[in-house]
PDB file of C-alpha atoms in Angstrom:
ATOM      1  CA  MET K 330     -46.307 -56.802  87.398  1.00 65.00           C
ATOM      2  CA  THR K 331     -48.781 -56.107  90.225  1.00 66.00           C
ATOM      3  CA  ILE K 332     -50.991 -54.116  87.863  1.00 64.00           C
ATOM      4  CA  CYS K 333     -51.101 -57.087  85.459  1.00 55.00           C
ATOM      5  CA  ILE K 334     -52.241 -59.425  88.257  1.00 63.00           C
ATOM      6  CA  VAL K 335     -54.925 -56.996  89.412  1.00 58.00           C
ATOM      7  CA  LEU K 336     -56.180 -56.523  85.849  1.00 52.00           C
ATOM      8  CA  LEU K 337     -56.217 -60.262  85.265  1.00 58.00           C
ATOM      9  CA  LEU K 338     -58.204 -60.965  88.452  1.00 55.00           C
ATOM     10  CA  THR K 339     -60.721 -58.159  87.887  1.00 56.00           C
ATOM     11  CA  SER K 340     -61.193 -58.782  84.184  1.00 52.00           C
ATOM     12  CA  CYS K 341     -61.880 -62.502  84.541  1.00 55.00           C
ATOM     13  CA  GLY K 342     -64.727 -61.902  87.003  1.00 56.00           C
ATOM     14  CA  TYR K 343     -62.900 -63.332  90.016  1.00 53.00           C
ATOM     15  CA  LYS K 344     -64.786 -62.939  93.263  1.00 58.00           C
ATOM     16  CA  PRO K 345     -63.446 -64.006  96.642  1.00 58.00           C
ATOM     17  CA  SER K 346     -65.213 -66.859  98.398  1.00 58.00           C
ATOM     18  CA  SER K 347     -66.584 -64.503 101.054  1.00 56.00           C
ATOM     19  CA  HIS K 348     -68.468 -62.630  98.322  1.00 57.00           C
ATOM     20  CA  VAL K 349     -70.231 -65.685  96.882  1.00 63.00           C
ATOM     21  CA  ILE K 350     -70.833 -67.282 100.285  1.00 70.00           C
ATOM     22  CA  LYS K 351     -73.088 -64.305 101.065  1.00 70.00           C
ATOM     23  CA  ASN K 352     -75.521 -65.849  98.525  1.00 71.00           C
ATOM     24  CA  ILE K 353     -75.892 -68.813 100.898  1.00 73.00           C
ATOM     25  CA  PHE K 354     -75.234 -67.630 104.446  1.00 78.00           C
ATOM     26  CA  ALA K 355     -76.532 -64.489 106.168  1.00 81.00           C
ATOM     27  CA  ASP K 356     -74.216 -62.222 108.150  1.00 85.00           C
ATOM     28  CA  THR K 357     -75.186 -63.788 111.473  1.00 90.00           C
ATOM     29  CA  VAL K 358     -74.451 -67.505 111.893  1.00 90.00           C
ATOM     30  CA  TYR K 359     -75.061 -69.860 114.789  1.00 93.00           C
ATOM     31  CA  VAL K 360     -72.404 -72.575 114.971  1.00 92.00           C
ATOM     32  CA  GLU K 361     -72.968 -75.864 116.805  1.00 93.00           C
ATOM     33  CA  VAL K 362     -70.672 -78.871 116.998  1.00 92.00           C
ATOM     34  CA  ALA K 363     -72.077 -82.237 118.043  1.00 90.00           C
ATOM     35  CA  VAL K 364     -69.644 -83.891 120.448  1.00 79.00           C
ATOM     36  CA  ASP K 365     -68.571 -87.431 119.617  1.00 79.00           C
ATOM     37  CA  ARG K 366     -68.650 -89.584 122.770  1.00 82.00           C
ATOM     38  CA  VAL K 367     -65.710 -91.685 121.550  1.00 78.00           C
ATOM     39  CA  GLU K 368     -63.397 -88.761 120.773  1.00 78.00           C
ATOM     40  CA  PRO K 369     -64.755 -85.650 122.525  1.00 81.00           C
ATOM     41  CA  GLU K 370     -61.399 -83.859 122.465  1.00 81.00           C
ATOM     42  CA  ASN K 371     -61.930 -82.918 118.803  1.00 82.00           C
ATOM     43  CA  ALA K 372     -65.133 -80.884 119.390  1.00 85.00           C
ATOM     44  CA  PRO K 373     -63.401 -77.708 120.669  1.00 88.00           C
ATOM     45  CA  PHE K 374     -60.955 -77.865 117.754  1.00 86.00           C
ATOM     46  CA  VAL K 375     -63.797 -78.083 115.209  1.00 87.00           C
ATOM     47  CA  LYS K 376     -65.782 -75.343 116.980  1.00 89.00           C
ATOM     48  CA  ASP K 377     -62.789 -72.991 116.961  1.00 90.00           C
ATOM     49  CA  GLU K 378     -62.038 -73.695 113.284  1.00 89.00           C
ATOM     50  CA  LEU K 379     -65.676 -73.118 112.290  1.00 88.00           C
ATOM     51  CA  ASN K 380     -65.831 -69.867 114.199  1.00 90.00           C
ATOM     52  CA  ARG K 381     -62.607 -68.761 112.510  1.00 90.00           C
ATOM     53  CA  MET K 382     -64.059 -69.768 109.122  1.00 87.00           C
ATOM     54  CA  VAL K 383     -67.227 -67.736 109.717  1.00 87.00           C
ATOM     55  CA  TYR K 384     -65.208 -64.660 110.693  1.00 88.00           C
ATOM     56  CA  THR K 385     -62.449 -64.875 108.059  1.00 87.00           C
ATOM     57  CA  ARG K 386     -64.041 -66.613 105.086  1.00 80.00           C
ATOM     58  CA  PHE K 387     -67.761 -65.869 105.405  1.00 81.00           C
ATOM     59  CA  LYS K 388     -67.085 -62.353 106.729  1.00 84.00           C
ATOM     60  CA  GLY K 389     -69.922 -62.980 109.165  1.00 86.00           C
ATOM     61  CA  ARG K 390     -70.511 -63.013 112.904  1.00 90.00           C
ATOM     62  CA  VAL K 391     -71.081 -65.981 115.183  1.00 92.00           C
ATOM     63  CA  VAL K 392     -74.121 -65.236 117.336  1.00 93.00           C
ATOM     64  CA  PRO K 393     -76.477 -67.100 119.701  1.00 94.00           C
ATOM     65  CA  LYS K 394     -79.138 -69.258 118.027  1.00 93.00           C
ATOM     66  CA  ALA K 395     -81.976 -66.808 118.786  1.00 93.00           C
ATOM     67  CA  GLN K 396     -80.165 -64.008 116.888  1.00 93.00           C
ATOM     68  CA  ALA K 397     -78.890 -66.080 113.934  1.00 91.00           C
ATOM     69  CA  GLU K 398     -80.260 -65.823 110.423  1.00 91.00           C
ATOM     70  CA  SER K 399     -78.236 -68.882 109.354  1.00 89.00           C
ATOM     71  CA  GLN K 400     -77.237 -72.004 111.277  1.00 92.00           C
ATOM     72  CA  LEU K 401     -74.413 -74.472 110.835  1.00 92.00           C
ATOM     73  CA  ARG K 402     -74.337 -77.769 112.730  1.00 93.00           C
ATOM     74  CA  VAL K 403     -71.357 -80.065 112.341  1.00 93.00           C
ATOM     75  CA  THR K 404     -71.385 -83.680 113.408  1.00 92.00           C
ATOM     76  CA  TYR K 405     -68.157 -85.645 113.479  1.00 87.00           C
ATOM     77  CA  THR K 406     -69.545 -89.064 112.683  1.00 84.00           C
ATOM     78  CA  GLY K 407     -66.414 -91.056 113.386  1.00 84.00           C
ATOM     79  CA  SER K 408     -63.225 -92.373 111.901  1.00 88.00           C
ATOM     80  CA  THR K 409     -61.680 -95.629 110.855  1.00 90.00           C
ATOM     81  CA  PHE K 410     -58.011 -96.472 110.652  1.00 89.00           C
ATOM     82  CA  THR K 411     -56.639 -98.827 108.026  1.00 91.00           C
ATOM     83  CA  PRO K 412     -53.066-100.141 108.276  1.00 90.00           C
ATOM     84  CA  LEU K 413     -51.091 -99.589 105.074  1.00 90.00           C
ATOM     85  CA  ALA K 414     -47.577-100.837 105.966  1.00 89.00           C
ATOM     86  CA  TYR K 415     -46.025-103.072 108.624  1.00 87.00           C
ATOM     87  CA  GLU K 416     -42.491-103.425 109.930  1.00 84.00           C
ATOM     88  CA  ASP K 417     -41.552-106.190 112.344  1.00 82.00           C
ATOM     89  CA  GLY K 418     -45.240-106.774 113.088  1.00 81.00           C
ATOM     90  CA  TYR K 419     -45.993-103.129 113.908  1.00 81.00           C
ATOM     91  CA  VAL K 420     -48.102-100.826 111.801  1.00 81.00           C
ATOM     92  CA  THR K 421     -45.815 -98.114 110.395  1.00 82.00           C
ATOM     93  CA  ARG K 422     -48.229 -96.334 108.039  1.00 87.00           C
ATOM     94  CA  TYR K 423     -51.985 -96.016 108.181  1.00 88.00           C
ATOM     95  CA  ARG K 424     -54.918 -94.292 106.546  1.00 92.00           C
ATOM     96  CA  ALA K 425     -57.463 -92.384 108.617  1.00 91.00           C
ATOM     97  CA  ASN K 426     -60.934 -92.108 107.076  1.00 94.00           C
ATOM     98  CA  ILE K 427     -62.877 -89.237 108.657  1.00 92.00           C
ATOM     99  CA  ARG K 428     -66.629 -88.717 108.276  1.00 93.00           C
ATOM    100  CA  VAL K 429     -68.257 -85.320 108.927  1.00 92.00           C
ATOM    101  CA  ARG K 430     -71.849 -84.187 108.342  1.00 94.00           C
ATOM    102  CA  PHE K 431     -72.761 -80.545 107.853  1.00 93.00           C
ATOM    103  CA  ASP K 432     -76.379 -79.513 108.459  1.00 93.00           C
ATOM    104  CA  MET K 433     -77.117 -75.963 107.411  1.00 90.00           C
ATOM    105  CA  VAL K 434     -80.047 -73.629 107.610  1.00 87.00           C
ATOM    106  CA  THR K 435     -79.349 -71.005 104.961  1.00 83.00           C
ATOM    107  CA  LYS K 436     -81.056 -68.476 102.750  1.00 78.00           C
ATOM    108  CA  GLN K 437     -81.825 -71.448 100.464  1.00 78.00           C
ATOM    109  CA  GLY K 438     -83.413 -73.567 103.195  1.00 85.00           C
ATOM    110  CA  ARG K 439     -82.051 -76.718 104.798  1.00 91.00           C
ATOM    111  CA  ILE K 440     -78.984 -78.329 103.235  1.00 88.00           C
ATOM    112  CA  THR K 441     -77.102 -81.415 104.406  1.00 92.00           C
ATOM    113  CA  LYS K 442     -73.641 -82.291 103.133  1.00 93.00           C
ATOM    114  CA  GLN K 443     -71.740 -85.447 104.115  1.00 95.00           C
ATOM    115  CA  ILE K 444     -67.970 -85.183 103.631  1.00 95.00           C
ATOM    116  CA  ASN K 445     -65.514 -88.061 103.894  1.00 95.00           C
ATOM    117  CA  THR K 446     -61.802 -87.300 103.978  1.00 94.00           C
ATOM    118  CA  VAL K 447     -58.661 -89.394 104.030  1.00 94.00           C
ATOM    119  CA  HIS K 448     -55.375 -88.659 105.750  1.00 92.00           C
ATOM    120  CA  GLU K 449     -52.362 -90.961 105.498  1.00 91.00           C
ATOM    121  CA  ALA K 450     -49.497 -90.818 107.943  1.00 86.00           C
ATOM    122  CA  ASP K 451     -46.559 -92.730 109.358  1.00 84.00           C
ATOM    123  CA  ILE K 452     -46.704 -93.998 112.923  1.00 78.00           C
ATOM    124  CA  GLN K 453     -44.117 -94.855 115.569  1.00 70.00           C
ATOM    125  CA  ALA K 454     -43.988 -98.249 117.251  1.00 63.00           C
ATOM    126  CA  SER K 455     -44.865 -96.673 120.595  1.00 61.00           C
ATOM    127  CA  SER K 456     -48.251 -96.432 122.287  1.00 58.00           C
ATOM    128  CA  LEU K 457     -47.409 -92.986 123.689  1.00 58.00           C
ATOM    129  CA  TYR K 458     -46.861 -91.538 120.226  1.00 66.00           C
ATOM    130  CA  SER K 459     -49.652 -93.599 118.696  1.00 70.00           C
ATOM    131  CA  SER K 460     -52.374 -91.875 120.711  1.00 73.00           C
ATOM    132  CA  ALA K 461     -51.064 -88.394 119.885  1.00 77.00           C
ATOM    133  CA  LEU K 462     -50.641 -89.301 116.212  1.00 79.00           C
ATOM    134  CA  ARG K 463     -54.183 -90.670 116.111  1.00 80.00           C
ATOM    135  CA  THR K 464     -55.576 -87.371 117.412  1.00 82.00           C
ATOM    136  CA  GLU K 465     -53.372 -85.440 114.970  1.00 85.00           C
ATOM    137  CA  ALA K 466     -54.559 -87.590 112.059  1.00 86.00           C
ATOM    138  CA  ILE K 467     -58.200 -86.972 112.982  1.00 87.00           C
ATOM    139  CA  ARG K 468     -57.554 -83.208 113.182  1.00 89.00           C
ATOM    140  CA  LYS K 469     -55.845 -83.204 109.797  1.00 92.00           C
ATOM    141  CA  GLY K 470     -58.833 -85.060 108.360  1.00 91.00           C
ATOM    142  CA  LEU K 471     -61.220 -82.607 109.993  1.00 90.00           C
ATOM    143  CA  GLU K 472     -59.235 -79.692 108.526  1.00 91.00           C
ATOM    144  CA  LYS K 473     -59.590 -81.250 105.098  1.00 93.00           C
ATOM    145  CA  ALA K 474     -63.335 -81.689 105.654  1.00 92.00           C
ATOM    146  CA  LEU K 475     -63.684 -78.019 106.630  1.00 89.00           C
ATOM    147  CA  ASP K 476     -61.723 -76.946 103.524  1.00 90.00           C
ATOM    148  CA  GLU K 477     -63.916 -79.163 101.349  1.00 92.00           C
ATOM    149  CA  PHE K 478     -67.029 -77.701 103.019  1.00 89.00           C
ATOM    150  CA  LEU K 479     -65.784 -74.174 102.255  1.00 87.00           C
ATOM    151  CA  ALA K 480     -65.230 -75.120  98.614  1.00 87.00           C
ATOM    152  CA  TYR K 481     -68.712 -76.678  98.453  1.00 89.00           C
ATOM    153  CA  VAL K 482     -70.396 -73.594  99.942  1.00 86.00           C
ATOM    154  CA  SER K 483     -68.396 -71.283  97.662  1.00 83.00           C
ATOM    155  CA  ALA K 484     -69.394 -73.258  94.584  1.00 84.00           C
ATOM    156  CA  LYS K 485     -73.021 -73.374  95.694  1.00 82.00           C
ATOM    157  CA  GLY K 486     -72.957 -69.607  96.349  1.00 79.00           C
ATOM    158  CA  MET K 487     -71.496 -68.983  92.907  1.00 75.00           C
ATOM    159  CA  LEU K 488     -74.250 -71.043  91.252  1.00 72.00           C
ATOM    160  CA  THR K 489     -76.913 -69.286  93.315  1.00 68.00           C
ATOM    161  CA  GLY K 490     -75.475 -65.897  92.383  1.00 62.00           C
ATOM    162  CA  LYS K 491     -75.552 -66.759  88.675  1.00 60.00           C
ATOM    163  CA  GLN K 492     -79.151 -67.979  88.913  1.00 55.00           C
ATOM    164  CA  GLY K 493     -80.127 -64.803  90.769  1.00 51.00           C
ATOM    165  CA  ALA K 494     -78.338 -62.593  88.252  1.00 45.00           C
ATOM    166  CA  GLY K 495     -80.050 -64.349  85.343  1.00 42.00           C
ATOM    167  CA  SER K 496     -83.517 -63.937  86.806  1.00 40.00           C
ATOM    168  CA  LYS K 497     -83.240 -60.145  87.272  1.00 39.00           C
TER     169      LYS K 497
END
């Protein structure tokens, strides 16, 4: 069974995202996260997740700006919360709309990508839980934005690789 899976993946031309991302990003990447003044507690989370993504998915190294061949700047541009359901006058379900901008300096030049994500969740009728749930909803939305960014860069790297292969 394992042999069949390996043959299927190798015969269809499957390449892991780290392979095609190399067409976009160099091995050394500078990562910067712009801190939102309204919700600064999310900046360390985004920075850690981006660093992890560079190491695990890009198979690159995070380095100081002076040593970097590629740069990645992420700006959390805010969130809005929309009530979806009420019970006894309290909001019990809401939608968090998260906006994130990615500015990249890559092998291709400068690229900007705006990503908007949505996360829906239930909420307790308590202000203590509401604040924690708000932060959690923002983080879930940021995780989705990072996943979407990874998919975008992988797709862009695949297209770039095909263009490069055709021009040889």
